[in-house]
Coordinates of C-alpha atoms and ligand atoms in Angstrom, one line a residue:
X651 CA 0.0 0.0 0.0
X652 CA 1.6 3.3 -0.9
X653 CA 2.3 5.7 2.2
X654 CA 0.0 8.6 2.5
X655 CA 2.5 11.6 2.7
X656 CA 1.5 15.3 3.7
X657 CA 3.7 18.1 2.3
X658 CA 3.3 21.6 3.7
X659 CA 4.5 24.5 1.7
X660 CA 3.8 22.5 -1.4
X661 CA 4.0 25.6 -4.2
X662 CA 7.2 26.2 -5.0
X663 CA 10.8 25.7 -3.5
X664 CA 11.8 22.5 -1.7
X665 CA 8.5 21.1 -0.7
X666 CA 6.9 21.6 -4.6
X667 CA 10.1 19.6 -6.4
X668 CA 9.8 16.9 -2.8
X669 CA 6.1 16.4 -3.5
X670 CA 6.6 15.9 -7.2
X671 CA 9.3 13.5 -6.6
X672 CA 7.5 11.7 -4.3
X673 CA 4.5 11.6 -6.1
X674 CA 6.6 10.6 -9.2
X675 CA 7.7 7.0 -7.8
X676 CA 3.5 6.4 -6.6
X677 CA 3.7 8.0 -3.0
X678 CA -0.3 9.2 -2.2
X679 CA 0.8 13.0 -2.2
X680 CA -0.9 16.0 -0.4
X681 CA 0.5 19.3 -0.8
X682 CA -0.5 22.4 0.5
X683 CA -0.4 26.6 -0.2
X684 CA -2.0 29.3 1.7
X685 CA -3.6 30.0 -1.9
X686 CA -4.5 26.9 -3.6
X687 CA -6.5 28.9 -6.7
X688 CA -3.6 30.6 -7.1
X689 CA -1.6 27.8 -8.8
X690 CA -4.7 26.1 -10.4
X691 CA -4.1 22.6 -11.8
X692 CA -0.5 22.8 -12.3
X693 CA 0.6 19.7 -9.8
X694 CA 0.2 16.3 -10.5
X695 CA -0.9 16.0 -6.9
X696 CA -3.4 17.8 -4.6
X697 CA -2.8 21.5 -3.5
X698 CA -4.6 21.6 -0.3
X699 CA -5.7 25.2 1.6
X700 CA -3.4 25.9 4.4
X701 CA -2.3 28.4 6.8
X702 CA -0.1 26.9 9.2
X703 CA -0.7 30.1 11.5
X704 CA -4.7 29.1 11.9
X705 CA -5.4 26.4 14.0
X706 CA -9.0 25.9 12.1
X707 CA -6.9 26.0 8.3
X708 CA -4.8 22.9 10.1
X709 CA -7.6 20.9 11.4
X710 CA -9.6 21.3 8.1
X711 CA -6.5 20.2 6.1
X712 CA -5.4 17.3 8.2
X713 CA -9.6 16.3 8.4
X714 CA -9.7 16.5 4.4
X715 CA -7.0 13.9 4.0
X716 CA -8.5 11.8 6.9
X717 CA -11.4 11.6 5.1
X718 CA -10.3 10.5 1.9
X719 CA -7.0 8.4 2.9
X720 CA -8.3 6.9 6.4
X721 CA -4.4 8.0 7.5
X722 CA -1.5 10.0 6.7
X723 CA 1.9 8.0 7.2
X724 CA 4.0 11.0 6.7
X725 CA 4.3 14.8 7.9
X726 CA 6.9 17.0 6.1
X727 CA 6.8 20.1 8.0
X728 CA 8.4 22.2 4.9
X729 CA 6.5 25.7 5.1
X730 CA 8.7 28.3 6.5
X731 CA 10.2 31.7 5.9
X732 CA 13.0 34.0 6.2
X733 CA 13.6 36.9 8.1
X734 CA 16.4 39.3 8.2
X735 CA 17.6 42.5 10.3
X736 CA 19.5 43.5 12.9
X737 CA 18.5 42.5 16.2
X738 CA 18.8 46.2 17.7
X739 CA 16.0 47.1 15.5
X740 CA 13.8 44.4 14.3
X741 CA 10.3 44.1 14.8
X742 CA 8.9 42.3 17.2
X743 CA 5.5 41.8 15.3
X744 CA 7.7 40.3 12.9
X745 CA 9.7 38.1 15.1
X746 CA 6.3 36.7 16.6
X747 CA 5.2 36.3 12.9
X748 CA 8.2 34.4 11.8
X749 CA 7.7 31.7 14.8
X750 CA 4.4 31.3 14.3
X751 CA 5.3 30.4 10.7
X752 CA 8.3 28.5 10.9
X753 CA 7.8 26.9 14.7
X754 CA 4.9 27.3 16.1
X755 CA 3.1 26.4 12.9
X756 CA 4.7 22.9 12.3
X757 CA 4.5 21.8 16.1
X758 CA 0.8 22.5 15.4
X759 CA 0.4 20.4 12.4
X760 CA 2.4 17.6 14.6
X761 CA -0.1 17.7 17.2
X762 CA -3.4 17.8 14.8
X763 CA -1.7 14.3 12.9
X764 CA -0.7 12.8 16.0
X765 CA -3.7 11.2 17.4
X766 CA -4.2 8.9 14.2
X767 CA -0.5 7.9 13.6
X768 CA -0.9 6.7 17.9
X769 CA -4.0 4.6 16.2
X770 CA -2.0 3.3 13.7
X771 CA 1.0 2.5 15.5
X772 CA 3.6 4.3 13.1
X773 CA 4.3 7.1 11.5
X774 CA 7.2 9.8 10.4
X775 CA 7.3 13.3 11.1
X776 CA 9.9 15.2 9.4
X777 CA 10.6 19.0 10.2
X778 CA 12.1 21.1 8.1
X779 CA 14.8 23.0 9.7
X780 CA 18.1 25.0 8.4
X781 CA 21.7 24.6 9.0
X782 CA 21.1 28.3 10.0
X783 CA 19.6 26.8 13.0
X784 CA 22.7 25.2 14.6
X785 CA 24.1 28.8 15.4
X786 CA 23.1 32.0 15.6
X787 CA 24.4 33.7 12.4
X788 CA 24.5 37.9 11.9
X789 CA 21.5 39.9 11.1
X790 CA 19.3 36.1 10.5
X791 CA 19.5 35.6 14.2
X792 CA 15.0 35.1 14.4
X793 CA 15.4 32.5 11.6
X794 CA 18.5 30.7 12.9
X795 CA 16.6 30.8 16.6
X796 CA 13.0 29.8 15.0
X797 CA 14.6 27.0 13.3
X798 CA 16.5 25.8 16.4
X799 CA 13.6 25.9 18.4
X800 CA 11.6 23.8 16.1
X801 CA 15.1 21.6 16.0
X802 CA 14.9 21.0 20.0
X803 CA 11.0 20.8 19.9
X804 CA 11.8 17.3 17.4
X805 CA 14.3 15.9 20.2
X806 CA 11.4 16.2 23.1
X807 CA 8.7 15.2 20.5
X808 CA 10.8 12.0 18.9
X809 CA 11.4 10.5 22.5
X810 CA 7.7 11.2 23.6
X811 CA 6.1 9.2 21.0
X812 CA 9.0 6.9 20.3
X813 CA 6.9 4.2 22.3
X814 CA 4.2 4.5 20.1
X815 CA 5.9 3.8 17.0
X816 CA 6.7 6.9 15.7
X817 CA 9.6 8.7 14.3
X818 CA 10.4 11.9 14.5
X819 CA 13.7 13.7 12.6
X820 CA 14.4 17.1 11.3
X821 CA 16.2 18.0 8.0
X822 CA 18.4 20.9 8.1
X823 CA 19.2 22.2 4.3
X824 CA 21.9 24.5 3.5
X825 CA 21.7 26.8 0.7
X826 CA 18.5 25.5 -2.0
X827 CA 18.2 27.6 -5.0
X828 CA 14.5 28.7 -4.4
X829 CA 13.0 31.9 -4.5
X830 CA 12.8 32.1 -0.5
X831 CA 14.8 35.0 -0.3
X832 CA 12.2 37.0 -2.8
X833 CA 9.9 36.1 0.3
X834 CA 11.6 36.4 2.9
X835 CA 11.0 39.2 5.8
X836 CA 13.9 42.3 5.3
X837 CA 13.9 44.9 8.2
X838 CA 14.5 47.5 5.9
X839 CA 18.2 49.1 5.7
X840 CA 17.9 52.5 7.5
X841 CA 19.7 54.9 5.6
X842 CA 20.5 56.4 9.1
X843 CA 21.2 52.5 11.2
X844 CA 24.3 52.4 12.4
X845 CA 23.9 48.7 10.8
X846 CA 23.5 50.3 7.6
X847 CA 26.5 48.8 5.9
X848 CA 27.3 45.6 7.4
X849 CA 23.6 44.6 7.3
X850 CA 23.4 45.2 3.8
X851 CA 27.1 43.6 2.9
X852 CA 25.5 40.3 5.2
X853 CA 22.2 40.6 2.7
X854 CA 23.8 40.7 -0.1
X855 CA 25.9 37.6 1.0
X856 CA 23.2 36.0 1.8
X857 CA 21.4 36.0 -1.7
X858 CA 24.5 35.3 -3.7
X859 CA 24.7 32.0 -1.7
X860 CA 21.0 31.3 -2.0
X861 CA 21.1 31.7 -5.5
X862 CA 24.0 29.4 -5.6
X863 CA 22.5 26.9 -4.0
X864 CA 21.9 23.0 -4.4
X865 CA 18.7 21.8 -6.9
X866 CA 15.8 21.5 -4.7
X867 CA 15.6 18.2 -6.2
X868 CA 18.8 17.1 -4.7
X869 CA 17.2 17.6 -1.2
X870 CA 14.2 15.7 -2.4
X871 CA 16.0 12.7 -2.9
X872 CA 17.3 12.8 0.6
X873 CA 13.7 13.2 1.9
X874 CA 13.0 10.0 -0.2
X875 CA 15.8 8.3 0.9
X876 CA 14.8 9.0 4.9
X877 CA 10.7 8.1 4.3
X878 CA 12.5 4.8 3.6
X879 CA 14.8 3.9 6.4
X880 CA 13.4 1.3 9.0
X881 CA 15.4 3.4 11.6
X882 CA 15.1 7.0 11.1
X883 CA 18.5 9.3 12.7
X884 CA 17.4 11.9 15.5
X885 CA 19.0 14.7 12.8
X886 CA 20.2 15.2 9.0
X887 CA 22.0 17.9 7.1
X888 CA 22.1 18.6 3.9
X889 CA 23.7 21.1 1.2
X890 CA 26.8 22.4 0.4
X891 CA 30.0 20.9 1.9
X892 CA 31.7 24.1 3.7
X893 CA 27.8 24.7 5.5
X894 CA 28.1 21.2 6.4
X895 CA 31.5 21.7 8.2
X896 CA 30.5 24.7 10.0
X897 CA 27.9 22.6 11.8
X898 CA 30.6 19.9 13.2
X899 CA 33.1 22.8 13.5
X900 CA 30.6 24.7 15.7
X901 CA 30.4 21.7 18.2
X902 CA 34.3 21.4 18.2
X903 CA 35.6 24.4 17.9
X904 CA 35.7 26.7 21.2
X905 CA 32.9 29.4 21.0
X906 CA 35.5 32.1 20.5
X907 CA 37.2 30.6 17.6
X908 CA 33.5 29.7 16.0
X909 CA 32.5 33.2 16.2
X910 CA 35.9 34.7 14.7
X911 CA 35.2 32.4 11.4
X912 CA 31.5 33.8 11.0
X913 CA 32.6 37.5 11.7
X914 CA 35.3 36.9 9.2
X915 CA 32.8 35.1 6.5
X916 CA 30.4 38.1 7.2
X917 CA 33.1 40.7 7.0
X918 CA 32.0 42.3 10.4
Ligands
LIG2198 N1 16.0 27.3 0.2 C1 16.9 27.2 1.1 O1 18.1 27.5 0.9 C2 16.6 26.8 2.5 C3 17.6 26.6 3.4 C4 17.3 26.1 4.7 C5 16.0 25.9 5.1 N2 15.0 26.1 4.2 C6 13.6 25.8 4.6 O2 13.0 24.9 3.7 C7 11.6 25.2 3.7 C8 11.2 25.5 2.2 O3 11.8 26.6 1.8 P1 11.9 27.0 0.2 O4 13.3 27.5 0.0 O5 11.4 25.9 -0.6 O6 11.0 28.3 0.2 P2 9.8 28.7 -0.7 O7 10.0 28.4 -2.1 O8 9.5 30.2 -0.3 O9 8.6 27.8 -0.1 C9 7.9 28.1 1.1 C10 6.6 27.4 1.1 O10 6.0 27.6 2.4 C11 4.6 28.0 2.2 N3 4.2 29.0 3.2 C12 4.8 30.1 3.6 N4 4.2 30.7 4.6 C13 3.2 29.9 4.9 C14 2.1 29.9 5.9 N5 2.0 30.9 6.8 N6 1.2 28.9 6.0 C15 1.3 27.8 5.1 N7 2.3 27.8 4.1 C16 3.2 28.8 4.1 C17 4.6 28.7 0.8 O11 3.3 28.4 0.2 P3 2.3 29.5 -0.3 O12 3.0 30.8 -0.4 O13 1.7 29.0 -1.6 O14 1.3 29.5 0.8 C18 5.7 27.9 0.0 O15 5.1 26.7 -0.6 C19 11.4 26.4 4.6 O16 11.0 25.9 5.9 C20 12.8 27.0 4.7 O17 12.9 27.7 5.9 C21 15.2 26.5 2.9

């Protein structure tokens, strides 16, 4: 019988070239957008309404899929955004927006599929995170922290329903080439900010590396290659080889020495 997989953040990016993949070798496919209309008929699998800020958009989603599958076998917490600005002056409204999206949000959608994977006796949650998320990087510090909280969140929830037969992991990319940072929230660069040229020398960096980025459909593959592991690891990371490194060199290096690399890569 072919798994029943949920995709969030289905319209473009990572989670549109997963959900074709996946729906490519006969996976049962749900993807979702805030906007389905928007993108009329253009997937080979269903676009499903949701706004992973509403709990009512999550039930309804989850309940649609319910209906028609009797189960869903596997979560992919992909929706998420970016954020960027200096911490001096960013704001809050923002911040709280940006953790609802990319935190709160996916816990959410964890607890409204829970309660039928317990029925079941299995299931595989896997949230999306960043390699941003293993350490607070310049002027992205909301996303890196939004991501590492969902990244800690996964540990608790993994050994909580272990017993149950459910798996939890995250996936951390690196750089994708996707249009996130088209969508992503800026703090604007104050022409007075005393930020003004290091935030906008970090932005710039940024995109160039985004843009450079792995095919989204490299990171699908992995996705595919986890969905099918008896044993799922607690944590993967993905991407480029140097953003890779930094995430071993940040748990071996002494803080000091970490930092000096990321001020130097950042010019700050
Ligand atoms: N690309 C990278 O380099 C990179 C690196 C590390 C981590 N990531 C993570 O990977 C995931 C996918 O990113 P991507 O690069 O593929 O970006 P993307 O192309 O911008 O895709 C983001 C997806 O999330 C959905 N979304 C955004 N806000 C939402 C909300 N409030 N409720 C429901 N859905 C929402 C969007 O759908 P609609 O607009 O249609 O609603 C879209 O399908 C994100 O979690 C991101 O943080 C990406």
């Amino acid at each position: 019988m072919s798994k029943v997989v949920l995709i969030t953040g289905a319209s473009s990016g990572l989670g549109k070239a997963t959900a074709e993949h996946l729906n490519s070798l006969g996976y049962r496919v749900y993807g979702t957008s805030r906007d389905p209309k928007r993108y009329a008929d253009s997937f080979p699998f269903p676009l499903l309404a949701l706004e992973i800020t509403d709990e009512e958009s999550i039930q309804h989603c989850v309940a649609t899929i319910l209906e028609k599958e009797g189960r869903i076998d596997v979560l992919i917490n992909n929706a998420g955004v970016g954020i960027t600005g200096p911490m001096e002056e960013i704001d809050i409204k923002a911040v709280r927006e940006n953790f609802s999206t990319n935190c709160f949000g996916p816990l959410h959608m964890a607890q409204a599929v829970l309660p039928q994977m317990r029925d079941q006796k299995k299931g595989l949650i896997i949230n999306i995170t960043s390699i941003a998320g293993a350490m607070g990087l310049p002027f992205r510090g909301v996303y890196s922290a939004s991501k590492s909280a969902l990244s800690i969140i996964s540990e608790s929830l993994r050994m909580e329903v272990k017993s149950f037969g459910i798996q939890v992991c995250t996936l951390a990319p690196g750089d994708y080439a996707t249009d996130i940072a088209s969508r992503r929230y800026h703090a604007p660069v104050l022409e007075k900010s005393p930020y003004k040229k290091v935030y906008q020398h970090s932005l710039d960096t940024m995109n160039t590396h985004v843009d450079a980025g792995h095919a989204p459909h490299e990171l699908a593959l992995e996705i595919e290659k986890i969905i099918t592991h008896t044993k799922v690891n607690v944590h993967y990371h993905q991407g480029p080889f140097m953003q890779k490194l930094s995430v071993i060199l940040k748990r071996i290096l002494p803080a000091n020495q970490f930092e000096k690399l990321i001020m130097n890569h950042y010019k700050l």
